[in-house]
Coordinates of N, CA, C and O in Angstrom, one line a residue:
M1 N 60.9 6.8 2.0 CA 61.5 8.0 1.2 C 60.6 9.2 2.0 O 61.0 10.4 1.7
T2 N 59.2 9.0 2.1 CA 58.5 10.2 2.9 C 59.0 10.8 3.9 O 59.1 11.9 4.2
I3 N 59.5 9.6 4.7 CA 60.2 9.9 6.3 C 61.5 10.9 5.9 O 61.6 11.8 6.7
F4 N 62.1 10.4 4.8 CA 63.5 11.1 4.7 C 62.9 12.6 4.1 O 63.8 13.4 4.7
F5 N 62.0 12.6 3.6 CA 61.5 14.1 3.2 C 61.1 14.9 4.2 O 61.5 16.3 4.4
I6 N 60.4 14.2 5.1 CA 60.0 14.9 6.2 C 60.9 15.4 7.1 O 61.0 16.5 7.8
I7 N 62.0 14.4 7.4 CA 62.8 15.1 8.2 C 63.7 16.1 7.7 O 64.0 16.9 8.3
I8 N 64.2 16.0 6.5 CA 64.6 17.3 6.1 C 64.2 18.4 5.9 O 64.5 19.7 6.0
A9 N 62.7 18.5 5.6 CA 62.1 19.5 5.7 C 61.8 20.2 6.8 O 61.8 21.3 7.0
Y10 N 61.7 19.3 8.0 CA 61.6 19.9 9.2 C 62.9 20.4 9.5 O 62.7 21.8 10.3
L11 N 64.0 20.1 9.3 CA 65.3 21.1 9.7 C 65.4 22.1 9.0 O 65.7 23.1 9.5
Q12 N 65.0 22.1 7.8 CA 65.2 23.1 7.3 C 63.8 24.5 7.4 O 64.4 25.5 7.2
I13 N 63.0 24.1 7.5 CA 61.7 24.6 7.9 C 61.8 25.5 9.1 O 61.8 26.7 9.3
K14 N 62.4 24.4 10.2 CA 62.9 24.9 11.6 C 63.8 26.3 11.4 O 63.6 27.1 11.9
R15 N 64.9 26.3 10.5 CA 65.6 27.1 10.5 C 65.3 28.2 10.0 O 65.7 29.3 10.3
L16 N 64.7 28.2 8.9 CA 64.0 29.3 7.9 C 63.0 30.1 9.2 O 63.0 31.3 8.9
V17 N 62.2 29.3 9.6 CA 61.0 30.2 10.9 C 61.9 31.0 11.8 O 61.7 32.1 12.1
Q18 N 63.0 30.3 12.2 CA 63.9 31.0 13.2 C 64.3 32.1 12.9 O 64.8 33.2 13.4
A19 N 65.0 32.5 11.5 CA 65.4 33.3 10.9 C 64.7 34.4 10.5 O 65.0 35.6 10.0
K20 N 63.3 34.1 10.3 CA 62.4 35.1 9.8 C 62.4 35.1 8.4 O 62.2 36.3 7.8
L21 N 62.7 34.2 7.4 CA 62.9 34.3 6.1 C 61.4 33.7 5.5 O 61.5 32.6 5.0
K22 N 60.5 34.5 5.4 CA 59.4 34.3 4.7 C 59.3 33.4 3.1 O 58.9 33.1 2.6
R23 N 60.0 34.8 2.6 CA 60.2 34.3 1.1 C 60.6 32.9 0.8 O 60.5 32.2 0.0
E24 N 62.0 33.0 1.6 CA 62.9 31.7 1.3 C 61.9 30.5 1.7 O 62.4 29.4 1.0
L25 N 61.6 30.5 2.5 CA 60.5 29.5 3.1 C 59.4 29.0 2.2 O 59.4 27.9 1.9
I26 N 58.9 30.2 1.5 CA 57.8 29.7 0.6 C 58.3 29.0 -0.7 O 58.1 28.3 -1.1
V27 N 59.3 29.4 -1.1 CA 60.4 29.0 -2.2 C 60.7 27.6 -1.8 O 60.6 26.7 -2.7
Y28 N 61.2 27.2 -0.6 CA 61.7 26.3 -0.2 C 60.3 25.0 -0.4 O 60.9 24.1 -0.7
I29 N 59.1 25.6 0.4 CA 57.9 24.7 0.4 C 57.8 24.2 -1.1 O 57.6 23.0 -1.5
V30 N 57.8 25.0 -1.8 CA 57.3 25.0 -3.2 C 58.3 23.8 -4.2 O 57.5 23.0 -4.8
I31 N 59.5 24.3 -4.0 CA 60.7 23.2 -4.3 C 60.5 21.9 -3.5 O 60.5 21.0 -4.3
M32 N 60.3 21.5 -2.4 CA 60.3 20.4 -1.9 C 58.9 19.7 -2.5 O 59.0 18.3 -2.4
A33 N 57.9 20.4 -2.5 CA 56.8 19.8 -2.8 C 56.7 19.2 -4.4 O 56.3 18.0 -4.5
I34 N 57.5 20.1 -5.2 CA 57.6 19.3 -6.7 C 58.7 18.2 -6.7 O 58.4 17.1 -7.3
A35 N 59.5 18.2 -5.7 CA 60.8 17.0 -5.6 C 60.0 15.9 -5.1 O 60.0 14.8 -5.6
V36 N 58.9 16.2 -4.2 CA 58.2 15.1 -3.5 C 57.2 14.6 -4.5 O 57.0 12.9 -4.6
F37 N 56.5 15.3 -5.2 CA 55.5 14.6 -6.3 C 56.2 14.0 -7.4 O 55.9 13.3 -7.8
Y38 N 57.6 14.4 -7.9 CA 58.4 13.9 -8.9 C 59.0 12.6 -8.5 O 58.8 11.4 -9.1
S39 N 59.3 12.5 -7.0 CA 59.8 11.4 -6.5 C 58.8 10.1 -6.6 O 59.2 9.0 -6.6
W40 N 57.6 10.4 -5.9 CA 56.7 9.8 -6.3 C 56.1 9.1 -7.2 O 56.2 7.9 -7.9
G41 N 56.2 10.1 -8.4 CA 55.9 9.7 -9.6 C 56.7 9.0 -10.3 O 56.3 7.8 -11.1
I42 N 58.0 8.8 -10.1 CA 59.1 7.8 -10.4 C 59.2 6.6 -9.8 O 59.0 5.3 -10.6
L43 N 58.6 6.4 -8.5 CA 58.5 5.3 -7.9 C 57.4 4.5 -8.1 O 57.1 3.2 -8.4
L44 N 56.1 5.3 -8.9 CA 54.9 4.7 -9.3 C 54.6 4.6 -10.7 O 53.5 4.3 -11.1
N45 N 55.6 5.0 -11.4 CA 55.8 5.1 -13.0 C 54.5 5.9 -13.5 O 53.9 5.5 -14.1
W46 N 54.5 6.9 -12.7 CA 53.5 7.9 -13.7 C 54.1 8.4 -14.7 O 55.3 8.7 -14.9
N47 N 53.4 9.0 -15.9 CA 53.8 9.7 -16.7 C 53.7 11.2 -16.7 O 52.8 11.9 -16.6
L48 N 55.1 11.5 -16.0 CA 55.1 13.1 -15.8 C 55.4 14.1 -16.9 O 56.2 13.3 -17.9
F49 N 55.2 15.1 -16.7 CA 55.7 16.1 -17.7 C 57.5 16.3 -17.2 O 57.7 16.4 -16.2
R50 N 58.2 16.1 -18.2 CA 59.5 16.5 -18.0 C 60.3 17.8 -18.6 O 59.9 18.1 -19.6
P51 N 60.7 18.6 -17.6 CA 61.1 20.2 -17.8 C 62.1 20.1 -18.9 O 62.1 21.3 -19.7
G52 N 63.1 19.2 -19.0 CA 63.7 19.0 -19.9 C 63.0 18.8 -21.6 O 63.9 19.4 -22.7
S53 N 62.0 18.5 -21.6 CA 61.1 18.6 -23.3 C 61.1 20.0 -23.5 O 61.4 20.2 -24.7
I54 N 60.9 20.9 -22.6 CA 60.6 22.5 -23.2 C 62.1 23.2 -23.5 O 62.3 23.5 -24.6
I55 N 63.2 22.6 -22.9 CA 64.3 23.2 -23.0 C 65.0 22.6 -24.5 O 65.3 23.2 -25.4
S56 N 64.5 21.2 -24.9 CA 65.0 20.5 -26.1 C 64.0 21.2 -27.2 O 64.6 21.6 -28.2
R57 N 62.8 21.5 -27.1 CA 62.2 22.3 -28.1 C 62.6 23.6 -28.5 O 62.4 23.8 -29.2
I58 N 62.7 24.0 -27.6 CA 63.5 25.7 -27.6 C 64.9 25.5 -28.6 O 65.1 26.6 -29.5
Y59 N 65.7 24.7 -28.1 CA 66.9 24.7 -28.6 C 67.2 23.5 -29.6 O 68.4 23.9 -30.4
Q60 N 66.4 22.9 -29.8 CA 66.5 22.1 -30.8 C 66.7 22.3 -32.3 O 67.5 22.3 -32.9
P61 N 65.9 23.7 -32.9 CA 65.7 24.3 -33.9 C 67.2 24.8 -34.1 O 68.1 25.1 -35.1
I62 N 67.9 25.7 -33.0 CA 68.8 26.6 -33.0 C 70.2 25.5 -33.0 O 71.0 25.6 -33.9
S63 N 70.2 24.3 -32.6 CA 71.4 23.1 -32.6 C 71.2 22.5 -34.1 O 72.5 22.6 -34.7
N64 N 70.1 22.6 -34.8 CA 70.3 21.8 -36.0 C 70.4 23.3 -37.3 O 71.2 22.5 -38.0
Y65 N 70.2 24.3 -37.0 CA 70.7 25.6 -37.8 C 72.4 25.4 -37.6 O 72.9 25.6 -38.8
I66 N 72.6 25.3 -36.3 CA 74.3 25.1 -36.1 C 75.0 24.1 -36.9 O 75.9 24.5 -37.7
F67 N 74.6 23.2 -36.4 CA 75.4 21.8 -36.9 C 74.9 21.7 -38.6 O 76.0 21.5 -39.3
I68 N 73.9 22.0 -39.0 CA 73.6 22.1 -40.6 C 74.5 23.1 -41.2 O 75.2 22.6 -42.0
Q69 N 75.0 24.3 -40.6 CA 76.1 25.2 -41.1 C 77.2 24.8 -41.2 O 77.9 25.1 -42.2
T70 N 77.6 24.5 -40.1 CA 79.1 23.8 -40.0 C 79.3 22.5 -40.9 O 80.5 22.4 -41.5
E71 N 78.2 21.8 -41.4 CA 78.5 20.5 -42.3 C 78.7 20.9 -43.9 O 79.4 20.4 -44.5
K72 N 78.3 22.1 -43.9 CA 78.4 22.7 -45.4 C 80.0 23.1 -45.6 O 80.7 23.3 -45.2

């Protein structure tokens, strides 16, 4: 899996450096690092933070309010 990420990163980073897109390169590296971290976390059964839990915490009260109102 690591070799796969390295090949993809090499191809993308090479293109971004040639086009002199520094901001896009930084964003790409950050997102790719997060993807590698989470991929290894899944393979090694790490207890990782799930971004979906934040969305669930935000929208759960709104969802409860809407569906409770429609049941009455």
